[in-house]
Short mmCIF file of C-alpha atoms and ligand atoms in Angstrom, two decimals:
data_model
loop_
_atom_site.label_atom_id
_atom_site.label_comp_id
_atom_site.label_asym_id
_atom_site.label_seq_id
_atom_site.Cartn_x
_atom_site.Cartn_y
_atom_site.Cartn_z
CA MET W 1 7.98 13.25 -14.02
CA SER W 2 11.69 13.50 -13.24
CA ASP W 3 13.92 11.07 -15.11
CA ALA W 4 16.09 10.48 -12.05
CA TYR W 5 17.62 6.99 -11.85
CA LEU W 6 19.53 4.74 -9.46
CA VAL W 7 22.99 3.28 -10.05
CA ILE W 8 23.32 0.14 -7.95
CA GLU W 9 26.43 -2.16 -7.59
CA GLN W 10 26.48 -5.59 -6.07
CA SER W 11 26.32 -5.23 -2.26
CA LYS W 12 26.54 -8.37 -0.18
CA HIS W 13 27.17 -9.37 3.42
CA MET W 14 26.06 -5.99 4.73
CA GLU W 15 25.34 -5.24 8.43
CA GLY W 16 23.38 -2.55 10.07
CA THR W 17 19.96 -1.22 11.08
CA LEU W 18 17.01 -0.17 8.82
CA GLU W 19 14.19 1.94 10.15
CA VAL W 20 10.68 1.36 8.94
CA SER W 21 8.55 4.46 8.16
CA GLY W 22 4.77 4.84 8.69
CA ALA W 23 2.50 3.04 6.18
CA LYS W 24 1.52 5.03 3.03
CA ASN W 25 -1.60 2.87 2.71
CA ALA W 26 -2.74 3.73 6.25
CA THR W 27 -1.85 7.41 5.97
CA LEU W 28 -3.89 8.08 2.84
CA PRO W 29 -7.29 6.90 4.18
CA LEU W 30 -6.62 8.68 7.45
CA MET W 31 -6.02 11.94 5.63
CA ALA W 32 -9.19 11.47 3.56
CA ALA W 33 -11.20 10.80 6.76
CA THR W 34 -10.40 14.29 8.03
CA ILE W 35 -13.04 15.51 5.60
CA LEU W 36 -15.66 14.10 8.05
CA THR W 37 -15.02 16.86 10.61
CA GLU W 38 -13.94 20.50 10.71
CA GLU W 39 -12.10 19.90 14.04
CA PRO W 40 -8.33 19.42 14.07
CA CYS W 41 -7.16 15.87 13.18
CA ILE W 42 -3.57 14.84 14.15
CA ILE W 43 -1.81 12.12 12.16
CA ARG W 44 1.61 11.03 13.51
CA ASN W 45 4.41 8.91 12.02
CA VAL W 46 3.58 10.12 8.52
CA PRO W 47 6.05 8.90 5.92
CA ASN W 48 7.75 11.47 3.66
CA LEU W 49 6.46 10.26 0.24
CA LEU W 50 5.28 11.59 -3.06
CA ASP W 51 1.75 10.16 -2.53
CA ILE W 52 1.44 11.98 0.82
CA LYS W 53 2.44 15.28 -0.86
CA ASN W 54 -0.21 14.62 -3.53
CA MET W 55 -2.88 14.01 -0.91
CA ILE W 56 -1.86 17.26 0.97
CA GLU W 57 -2.22 19.13 -2.35
CA LEU W 58 -5.57 17.51 -3.04
CA LEU W 59 -7.04 18.31 0.41
CA SER W 60 -5.60 21.82 0.46
CA ASP W 61 -7.07 22.45 -2.93
CA MET W 62 -10.50 21.37 -1.48
CA GLY W 63 -10.13 23.91 1.38
CA LYS W 64 -8.48 21.92 4.23
CA LYS W 65 -5.93 23.79 6.39
CA ILE W 66 -2.89 21.55 6.61
CA THR W 67 0.35 21.91 8.59
CA MET W 68 3.13 19.31 8.63
CA ASP W 69 5.72 19.38 11.44
CA LYS W 70 8.43 16.66 10.73
CA ASN W 71 6.30 13.55 10.53
CA THR W 72 3.08 14.92 12.22
CA LEU W 73 0.22 16.26 10.11
CA CYS W 74 -2.53 18.55 11.43
CA ILE W 75 -5.55 18.86 9.18
CA GLU W 76 -8.63 20.95 9.98
CA GLY W 77 -11.37 23.24 8.67
CA PRO W 78 -14.24 22.87 6.27
CA ILE W 79 -14.23 21.64 2.69
CA LEU W 80 -14.89 24.57 0.45
CA ASN W 81 -14.51 22.95 -2.95
CA LYS W 82 -16.01 19.50 -3.33
CA GLU W 83 -14.38 18.74 -6.65
CA THR W 84 -11.10 16.72 -6.85
CA ARG W 85 -8.48 17.92 -9.35
CA GLU W 86 -8.09 15.46 -12.23
CA ASP W 87 -4.34 15.91 -12.51
CA ILE W 88 -3.81 14.85 -8.90
CA VAL W 89 -6.15 11.82 -9.18
CA ARG W 90 -4.29 10.67 -12.27
CA LYS W 91 -1.09 10.62 -10.28
CA MET W 92 -2.60 8.88 -7.33
CA ARG W 93 -5.60 6.52 -7.60
CA ALA W 94 -6.02 6.57 -3.80
CA SER W 95 -7.56 10.02 -4.24
CA VAL W 96 -10.83 8.11 -4.67
CA LEU W 97 -10.72 7.73 -0.86
CA VAL W 98 -12.21 11.26 -0.48
CA MET W 99 -15.53 9.97 -2.06
CA GLY W 100 -16.80 8.28 1.14
CA PRO W 101 -16.14 11.23 3.45
CA LEU W 102 -17.65 13.71 1.00
CA ILE W 103 -20.88 11.63 0.81
CA ALA W 104 -21.08 11.24 4.62
CA LYS W 105 -20.44 14.92 5.43
CA TYR W 106 -21.68 16.87 2.49
CA LYS W 107 -23.96 14.43 0.59
CA SER W 108 -22.30 15.67 -2.63
CA GLY W 109 -19.06 15.80 -4.54
CA LYS W 110 -17.34 15.49 -7.85
CA VAL W 111 -14.52 12.91 -7.88
CA SER W 112 -12.38 12.15 -10.88
CA MET W 113 -12.51 8.52 -11.98
CA PRO W 114 -9.16 7.02 -10.82
CA GLY W 115 -8.60 4.96 -13.96
CA GLY W 116 -6.32 1.89 -13.94
CA CYS W 117 -2.58 1.61 -13.57
CA SER W 118 0.10 -0.74 -14.85
CA ILE W 119 -0.93 -3.62 -12.49
CA GLY W 120 -4.55 -3.75 -13.54
CA ALA W 121 -7.84 -2.06 -14.46
CA ARG W 122 -8.48 -1.36 -10.80
CA PRO W 123 -12.28 -0.69 -11.11
CA ILE W 124 -14.25 0.89 -8.23
CA ASP W 125 -17.57 -0.76 -8.98
CA GLN W 126 -17.87 -1.97 -5.41
CA HIS W 127 -17.38 1.54 -3.96
CA LEU W 128 -20.12 2.81 -6.30
CA LYS W 129 -22.47 -0.13 -5.68
CA ALA W 130 -22.40 0.57 -1.95
CA ALA W 131 -22.91 4.29 -2.49
CA LYS W 132 -26.01 3.65 -4.62
CA LYS W 133 -27.45 1.32 -2.00
CA ILE W 134 -26.88 4.05 0.67
CA GLY W 135 -28.98 6.36 -1.54
CA VAL W 136 -26.40 8.33 -3.52
CA ASP W 137 -27.30 9.33 -7.08
CA ILE W 138 -24.24 8.67 -9.28
CA GLU W 139 -23.64 10.13 -12.65
CA ILE W 140 -20.42 9.50 -14.56
CA GLU W 141 -19.59 12.04 -17.17
CA GLN W 142 -16.34 13.27 -18.80
CA GLY W 143 -14.29 11.02 -16.44
CA PHE W 144 -15.88 12.42 -13.35
CA ILE W 145 -18.26 10.84 -10.82
CA ASN W 146 -20.97 13.32 -9.77
CA LEU W 147 -22.34 12.39 -6.37
CA LYS W 148 -25.61 13.75 -4.91
CA ALA W 149 -27.90 12.47 -2.10
CA GLN W 150 -30.98 13.72 -0.33
CA ASN W 151 -30.99 11.23 2.49
CA LEU W 152 -28.53 8.37 3.36
CA ASN W 153 -29.90 5.08 4.49
CA PRO W 154 -28.29 2.36 6.58
CA ILE W 155 -27.42 -0.79 4.58
CA ASP W 156 -26.73 -4.50 4.87
CA PHE W 157 -24.12 -4.81 2.15
CA ARG W 158 -21.83 -7.67 1.01
CA PHE W 159 -18.81 -6.83 -1.13
CA ASP W 160 -18.56 -9.08 -4.17
CA MET W 161 -14.87 -9.34 -3.56
CA ILE W 162 -12.55 -8.20 -0.76
CA THR W 163 -11.43 -4.63 -1.53
CA VAL W 164 -9.12 -2.54 0.76
CA THR W 165 -10.06 0.99 -0.31
CA GLY W 166 -13.60 -0.17 -1.01
CA THR W 167 -13.95 -1.15 2.61
CA GLU W 168 -12.27 2.10 3.75
CA ASN W 169 -14.48 4.26 1.56
CA VAL W 170 -17.73 2.58 2.78
CA PHE W 171 -16.62 2.82 6.45
CA CYS W 172 -16.38 6.56 5.89
CA MET W 173 -19.65 6.76 3.88
CA LEU W 174 -21.56 5.28 6.82
CA SER W 175 -19.83 7.26 9.61
CA THR W 176 -22.57 9.94 9.92
CA LEU W 177 -25.55 7.57 9.77
CA GLU W 178 -26.92 7.01 13.29
CA ASP W 179 -28.76 3.81 12.38
CA GLU W 180 -26.72 0.61 12.24
CA SER W 181 -25.35 -0.74 8.97
CA ILE W 182 -23.73 -4.12 8.37
CA LEU W 183 -20.91 -4.71 5.88
CA ARG W 184 -19.98 -8.29 4.87
CA ASN W 185 -16.80 -9.70 3.16
CA ILE W 186 -14.80 -6.71 4.34
CA ALA W 187 -10.98 -6.24 4.05
CA LEU W 188 -9.03 -6.80 7.30
CA GLU W 189 -5.69 -5.25 6.32
CA PRO W 190 -3.98 -3.51 9.29
CA GLU W 191 -4.41 -0.21 7.34
CA VAL W 192 -8.20 -0.69 7.42
CA ILE W 193 -8.06 -1.26 11.24
CA ASN W 194 -5.90 1.85 11.65
CA LEU W 195 -8.71 3.84 9.91
CA ALA W 196 -11.41 2.18 12.01
CA ASP W 197 -9.51 3.23 15.19
CA ALA W 198 -9.52 6.91 14.02
CA LEU W 199 -13.29 6.72 13.17
CA ARG W 200 -13.91 5.28 16.66
CA GLN W 201 -12.04 8.31 18.19
CA MET W 202 -14.34 10.54 16.05
CA GLY W 203 -17.44 8.94 17.71
CA VAL W 204 -18.28 6.16 15.19
CA LEU W 205 -19.20 2.78 16.71
CA ILE W 206 -17.47 0.07 14.62
CA GLU W 207 -17.66 -3.58 15.67
CA ILE W 208 -15.45 -5.90 13.45
CA ASP W 209 -15.78 -9.70 13.51
CA GLU W 210 -12.55 -10.84 11.87
CA LEU W 211 -13.74 -14.50 11.51
CA GLU W 212 -17.00 -13.48 9.85
CA ARG W 213 -15.26 -10.65 7.92
CA THR W 214 -18.19 -8.37 8.99
CA ALA W 215 -18.47 -4.89 10.41
CA LYS W 216 -21.36 -3.28 12.26
CA ILE W 217 -21.28 0.52 12.06
CA LYS W 218 -23.26 3.15 13.88
CA GLY W 219 -22.22 6.73 13.08
CA LYS W 220 -22.92 10.14 14.53
CA LYS W 221 -24.17 13.27 12.76
CA GLU W 222 -21.36 15.45 14.12
CA LEU W 223 -17.93 13.80 14.38
CA LYS W 224 -14.93 14.96 16.49
CA GLY W 225 -11.33 15.26 15.51
CA PHE W 226 -8.78 12.45 16.14
CA ASP W 227 -5.12 12.07 17.14
CA ILE W 228 -3.65 8.85 15.77
CA LYS W 229 -0.33 7.23 14.99
CA VAL W 230 0.10 5.66 11.54
CA ILE W 231 1.04 1.94 11.77
CA PRO W 232 4.46 0.91 10.49
CA ASP W 233 4.68 0.11 6.75
CA ARG W 234 4.56 -3.76 6.70
CA ILE W 235 5.60 -3.86 3.00
CA GLU W 236 8.68 -1.68 3.61
CA ALA W 237 9.51 -3.97 6.58
CA GLY W 238 9.04 -7.07 4.36
CA THR W 239 11.11 -5.49 1.62
CA PHE W 240 14.03 -4.99 3.98
CA MET W 241 13.73 -8.57 5.21
CA VAL W 242 13.89 -10.03 1.68
CA LEU W 243 16.87 -7.75 1.01
CA ALA W 244 18.72 -9.20 4.00
CA LEU W 245 18.31 -12.83 2.80
CA ALA W 246 18.88 -11.96 -0.88
CA THR W 247 22.25 -10.27 -0.24
CA GLY W 248 23.43 -12.55 2.63
CA SER W 249 23.32 -9.63 5.10
CA LYS W 250 22.55 -9.34 8.79
CA ILE W 251 20.08 -6.51 9.17
CA ASN W 252 18.24 -5.22 12.28
CA ILE W 253 14.84 -3.90 11.12
CA VAL W 254 13.26 -1.54 13.66
CA ASN W 255 9.97 0.38 14.11
CA LEU W 256 7.94 -2.39 12.46
CA ASN W 257 4.98 -4.42 13.77
CA VAL W 258 5.84 -8.09 13.63
CA ASN W 259 2.25 -9.17 13.98
CA HIS W 260 1.40 -7.55 10.64
CA ILE W 261 3.74 -9.66 8.54
CA GLU W 262 3.38 -13.26 9.83
CA SER W 263 2.76 -14.68 6.39
CA VAL W 264 5.93 -13.03 5.02
CA LEU W 265 7.98 -14.24 7.97
CA GLN W 266 6.87 -17.83 7.37
CA LYS W 267 7.92 -17.75 3.71
CA LEU W 268 11.23 -16.05 4.55
CA GLU W 269 12.14 -18.77 7.05
CA ILE W 270 11.32 -21.59 4.55
CA ALA W 271 13.45 -19.73 2.04
CA GLY W 272 16.38 -19.90 4.39
CA ALA W 273 16.25 -16.79 6.61
CA LYS W 274 16.75 -16.75 10.33
CA VAL W 275 14.46 -14.15 11.93
CA ASP W 276 15.21 -13.33 15.51
CA ILE W 277 12.33 -11.38 17.07
CA LEU W 278 14.12 -9.00 19.45
CA SER W 279 10.83 -7.23 20.40
CA PRO W 280 7.37 -6.64 18.81
CA ASP W 281 8.97 -3.75 16.80
CA SER W 282 12.47 -5.07 16.19
CA VAL W 283 13.83 -8.10 14.27
CA LEU W 284 17.23 -9.36 13.21
CA VAL W 285 17.25 -11.12 9.82
CA TYR W 286 20.16 -13.10 8.36
CA PRO W 287 20.64 -16.24 6.21
CA LYS W 288 20.73 -19.58 8.01
CA GLU W 289 22.87 -21.11 5.12
CA ASP W 290 24.36 -19.90 1.89
CA LYS W 291 21.51 -21.13 -0.36
CA ILE W 292 18.03 -19.95 -1.01
CA ASN W 293 15.31 -22.64 -0.93
CA PRO W 294 12.55 -22.43 -3.59
CA LEU W 295 8.97 -21.48 -2.52
CA TYR W 296 5.35 -21.95 -3.49
CA ILE W 297 3.65 -18.53 -2.97
CA GLU W 298 -0.02 -17.57 -3.53
CA THR W 299 -0.91 -13.93 -3.02
CA LEU W 300 -4.16 -13.48 -1.01
CA GLU W 301 -6.03 -10.89 0.91
CA TYR W 302 -4.84 -10.15 4.53
CA PRO W 303 -3.84 -12.13 6.56
CA GLY W 304 -2.67 -14.16 3.53
CA PHE W 305 0.58 -13.45 1.64
CA PRO W 306 0.44 -9.80 0.47
CA THR W 307 0.38 -9.16 -3.29
CA ASP W 308 2.64 -6.01 -2.53
CA MET W 309 5.44 -8.44 -1.52
CA GLN W 310 5.30 -10.52 -4.69
CA ALA W 311 7.87 -8.69 -6.81
CA GLN W 312 10.40 -8.65 -3.96
CA PHE W 313 10.18 -12.34 -3.53
CA MET W 314 10.45 -12.99 -7.26
CA SER W 315 13.88 -11.22 -7.24
CA LEU W 316 14.93 -13.36 -4.19
CA LEU W 317 13.77 -16.56 -5.77
CA SER W 318 15.53 -15.88 -9.09
CA ILE W 319 18.70 -17.33 -7.45
CA ALA W 320 16.95 -20.11 -5.42
CA ASP W 321 18.23 -23.63 -5.45
CA GLY W 322 15.42 -24.98 -7.65
CA GLU W 323 12.13 -23.94 -9.22
CA SER W 324 9.62 -21.71 -7.38
CA THR W 325 5.94 -21.02 -8.17
CA ILE W 326 4.26 -17.66 -7.55
CA VAL W 327 0.48 -17.40 -8.04
CA GLU W 328 -0.79 -13.71 -8.27
CA ASN W 329 -4.49 -13.87 -7.30
CA ILE W 330 -5.22 -10.17 -6.66
CA PHE W 331 -4.18 -8.20 -9.77
CA GLU W 332 -4.39 -9.23 -13.38
CA ASN W 333 -1.12 -7.70 -14.56
CA ARG W 334 1.34 -7.79 -11.79
CA PHE W 335 4.32 -9.73 -13.29
CA GLN W 336 5.83 -6.94 -15.36
CA HIS W 337 9.05 -6.94 -13.29
CA ALA W 338 9.66 -10.50 -14.59
CA GLN W 339 10.75 -9.27 -17.97
CA GLU W 340 13.12 -6.77 -16.29
CA LEU W 341 14.57 -9.54 -14.13
CA ALA W 342 14.99 -11.66 -17.25
CA ARG W 343 17.30 -8.87 -18.60
CA MET W 344 19.48 -9.53 -15.53
CA GLY W 345 19.55 -13.32 -16.38
CA ALA W 346 16.59 -14.54 -14.34
CA CYS W 347 14.79 -17.57 -15.80
CA ILE W 348 11.00 -16.96 -15.39
CA ARG W 349 8.14 -18.48 -17.31
CA ILE W 350 4.67 -16.95 -16.93
CA HIS W 351 1.44 -18.84 -17.61
CA SER W 352 -1.74 -16.85 -16.92
CA LYS W 353 -1.62 -15.83 -13.27
CA THR W 354 1.36 -18.13 -12.37
CA ALA W 355 5.04 -17.41 -12.62
CA TYR W 356 7.55 -20.29 -12.56
CA VAL W 357 10.95 -19.03 -11.37
CA LYS W 358 13.85 -21.40 -12.13
CA GLY W 359 16.78 -20.35 -9.89
CA VAL W 360 20.03 -19.41 -11.64
CA LYS W 361 23.49 -19.16 -10.11
CA SER W 362 23.48 -15.40 -9.98
CA LEU W 363 22.03 -12.32 -11.67
CA LYS W 364 24.00 -9.96 -13.85
CA GLY W 365 23.72 -6.22 -13.62
CA ALA W 366 21.76 -4.46 -16.40
CA GLU W 367 19.69 -1.32 -17.23
CA VAL W 368 16.05 -1.93 -16.15
CA PHE W 369 12.83 -0.01 -15.96
CA SER W 370 10.46 0.01 -12.98
CA THR W 371 6.81 -0.37 -13.86
CA ASP W 372 5.02 0.03 -10.58
CA LEU W 373 5.82 0.89 -6.99
CA ARG W 374 6.51 -2.53 -5.49
CA ALA W 375 8.18 -3.85 -8.75
CA SER W 376 10.71 -1.08 -8.40
CA ALA W 377 11.60 -2.32 -4.84
CA GLY W 378 12.08 -5.75 -6.30
CA LEU W 379 14.43 -4.36 -8.96
CA VAL W 380 16.47 -2.52 -6.17
CA ILE W 381 16.91 -5.90 -4.42
CA ALA W 382 17.96 -7.54 -7.73
CA GLY W 383 20.45 -4.72 -8.39
CA LEU W 384 22.08 -5.33 -5.01
CA MET W 385 22.19 -9.12 -5.66
CA ALA W 386 23.48 -8.93 -9.25
CA GLU W 387 27.11 -9.10 -10.23
CA GLY W 388 28.35 -5.76 -11.61
CA LYS W 389 26.44 -2.57 -12.05
CA SER W 390 22.62 -1.94 -12.65
CA ILE W 391 20.70 1.20 -13.59
CA ILE W 392 17.07 1.45 -12.51
CA ARG W 393 15.02 4.04 -14.42
CA ASN W 394 11.52 5.49 -13.71
CA ILE W 395 12.17 5.62 -9.96
CA TYR W 396 9.35 8.07 -9.41
CA HIS W 397 7.43 4.77 -8.85
CA LEU W 398 9.76 4.06 -6.01
CA ASP W 399 9.47 7.51 -4.53
CA ARG W 400 5.73 7.10 -4.24
CA GLY W 401 6.02 4.38 -1.67
CA TYR W 402 9.56 4.30 -0.13
CA ASP W 403 10.88 7.16 1.96
CA HIS W 404 14.31 7.88 0.45
CA ILE W 405 15.19 4.16 0.16
CA GLU W 406 18.67 4.77 -1.18
CA GLN W 407 19.61 6.96 1.93
CA LYS W 408 18.37 4.16 4.19
CA LEU W 409 20.29 1.48 2.22
CA GLU W 410 23.56 3.55 1.97
CA LYS W 411 23.59 3.51 5.78
CA ILE W 412 24.13 -0.27 5.87
CA GLY W 413 26.80 -0.11 3.16
CA ALA W 414 24.71 -0.69 0.04
CA LYS W 415 26.33 0.81 -3.10
CA VAL W 416 23.31 2.79 -4.38
CA LYS W 417 23.38 6.27 -5.91
CA ARG W 418 20.58 8.42 -7.12
CA ILE W 419 21.36 10.47 -10.23
CA ASN W 420 18.99 13.42 -10.85
CA SER W 421 19.70 13.87 -14.47
C1 LIG L 501 -4.99 -1.37 -2.04
O1 LIG L 501 -5.40 -1.11 -3.31
C2 LIG L 501 -3.53 -0.90 -1.89
N1 LIG L 501 -3.59 0.57 -2.09
C3 LIG L 501 -2.67 -1.61 -2.91
O2 LIG L 501 -1.37 -1.13 -2.73
C4 LIG L 501 -2.68 -3.04 -2.65
O3 LIG L 501 -1.86 -3.78 -3.59
C5 LIG L 501 -4.17 -3.53 -2.72
O4 LIG L 501 -4.97 -2.82 -1.73
C6 LIG L 501 -4.28 -5.06 -2.36
O5 LIG L 501 -3.75 -5.33 -1.08
C7 LIG L 501 -3.99 1.37 -1.12
O6 LIG L 501 -4.37 1.00 0.00
C8 LIG L 501 -3.98 2.85 -1.40
P1 LIG L 501 -8.41 -3.62 -3.83
P2 LIG L 501 -6.97 -1.23 -3.69
O7 LIG L 501 -9.55 -2.76 -3.96
O8 LIG L 501 -7.79 -0.92 -2.52
C9 LIG L 501 -10.60 -5.61 -7.57
C10 LIG L 501 0.63 0.02 -3.36
O9 LIG L 501 1.52 -0.35 -4.03
N2 LIG L 501 -11.64 -4.64 -7.27
O10 LIG L 501 -8.22 -4.40 -2.55
O11 LIG L 501 -7.14 -0.43 -4.98
C11 LIG L 501 -9.28 -5.00 -7.95
O12 LIG L 501 -9.22 -4.75 -9.32
C12 LIG L 501 -0.81 -0.38 -3.80
O13 LIG L 501 0.71 0.60 -2.29
C13 LIG L 501 -12.76 -4.66 -8.13
O14 LIG L 501 -12.87 -5.42 -9.04
O15 LIG L 501 -7.05 -2.79 -4.05
C14 LIG L 501 -8.27 -6.01 -7.51
O16 LIG L 501 -8.16 -7.01 -8.52
C15 LIG L 501 -0.72 -1.16 -5.08
N3 LIG L 501 -13.71 -3.69 -7.83
C16 LIG L 501 -8.87 -6.58 -6.21
O17 LIG L 501 -10.24 -6.30 -6.27
C17 LIG L 501 -13.59 -2.76 -6.86
O18 LIG L 501 -14.55 -1.96 -6.61
C18 LIG L 501 -8.28 -6.05 -4.93
O19 LIG L 501 -8.33 -4.61 -5.05
C19 LIG L 501 -12.49 -2.78 -6.00
C20 LIG L 501 -11.50 -3.74 -6.23
#
């Protein structure tokens, strides 16, 4: 991994426009779903990210013909090799998303166990529990999952907990079964709905009841190709909004979907931001006053407050006018950025899954290390807020989920430089 790093100097009272790219977490399941058909699948508004390159490498390695023209992917052809490469899966856990389509289309496959990452163990027991119930024989050996099935049966299955990629994997697993299945306690993230829309284009009947959190699925033996636009990245949009408030800037954020981040907008306005909704895909964000109000935040599954926004808000609240409380309900180890913020003078106490953030007057620049994708975004915000200069190392985490963030930020006057040492 490259040891490139960012040098950031305090940048306040900026003005300008920031464009939101397509959502990484919508693009990855859409790419995996192309395994379900040999027909051409077109995916538009694809972000230019490390994880997308990894998924292109993984699918090409499995036999798919892939062309990328600017931000449009065309993926077609049969799968010739049903084994995922361990080195790619290690870099990107989301590779496990190929499991569902392999089961549905080929009734076999060999998928490397994704393993955990810095934010938690990230087990896939729910994915496997559903696969077993559908009739897949699963054998785990040498870190690989060997999948084999004679026949696949429709199921009535309740997830023990709400899982985003678990829901996406099982949607795909069921997409070639012509008898109706019912899934209960499903995830409702916009990225899941983006995938459901693509599967519907392929010929799968999916009926989602958002209140009941259930899905009724009737597949088809032979599925067609699809042509779909990736939804805007709601986490990148939210990151830019937090940045505006944290640095006292006035930023127009465009190409987002306002309806996907209501829970974030609410918290931002309580914290002291004014959010003018100019249109469903354009907002103007700026501070109402020159202080940040403390917040009580609990991360929850969609439509609750997203865990992927927790680190960014912790940076913001480190200079709030009082003490904030952040409860992380989704992942068991997602406060690592707190110790990095402490190096910048933040005053944060952690007790089990709760962080108590006592606002200080201002942060001071320091050398910090990013630990996971969203934490690195939080550190970029902290670097722009802090007096003096900061260095952020391990920014390959950042490149996995943000499309050249320093180039976007430089356009609004942020003092951010990438050093490829
Ligand atoms: C997706 O991860 C996202 N990744 C994550 O974004 C996001 O943080 C997460 O959903 C929660 O919103 C992608 O979509 C590629 P989960 P996922 O399964 O699907 C437990 C980013 O930065 N669980 O919804 O892996 C799990 O341990 C990433 O882009 C089980 O116990 O998350 C966690 O505590 C970070 N068994 C909780 O459920 C299972 O079989 C939610 O996990 C599955 C999950």
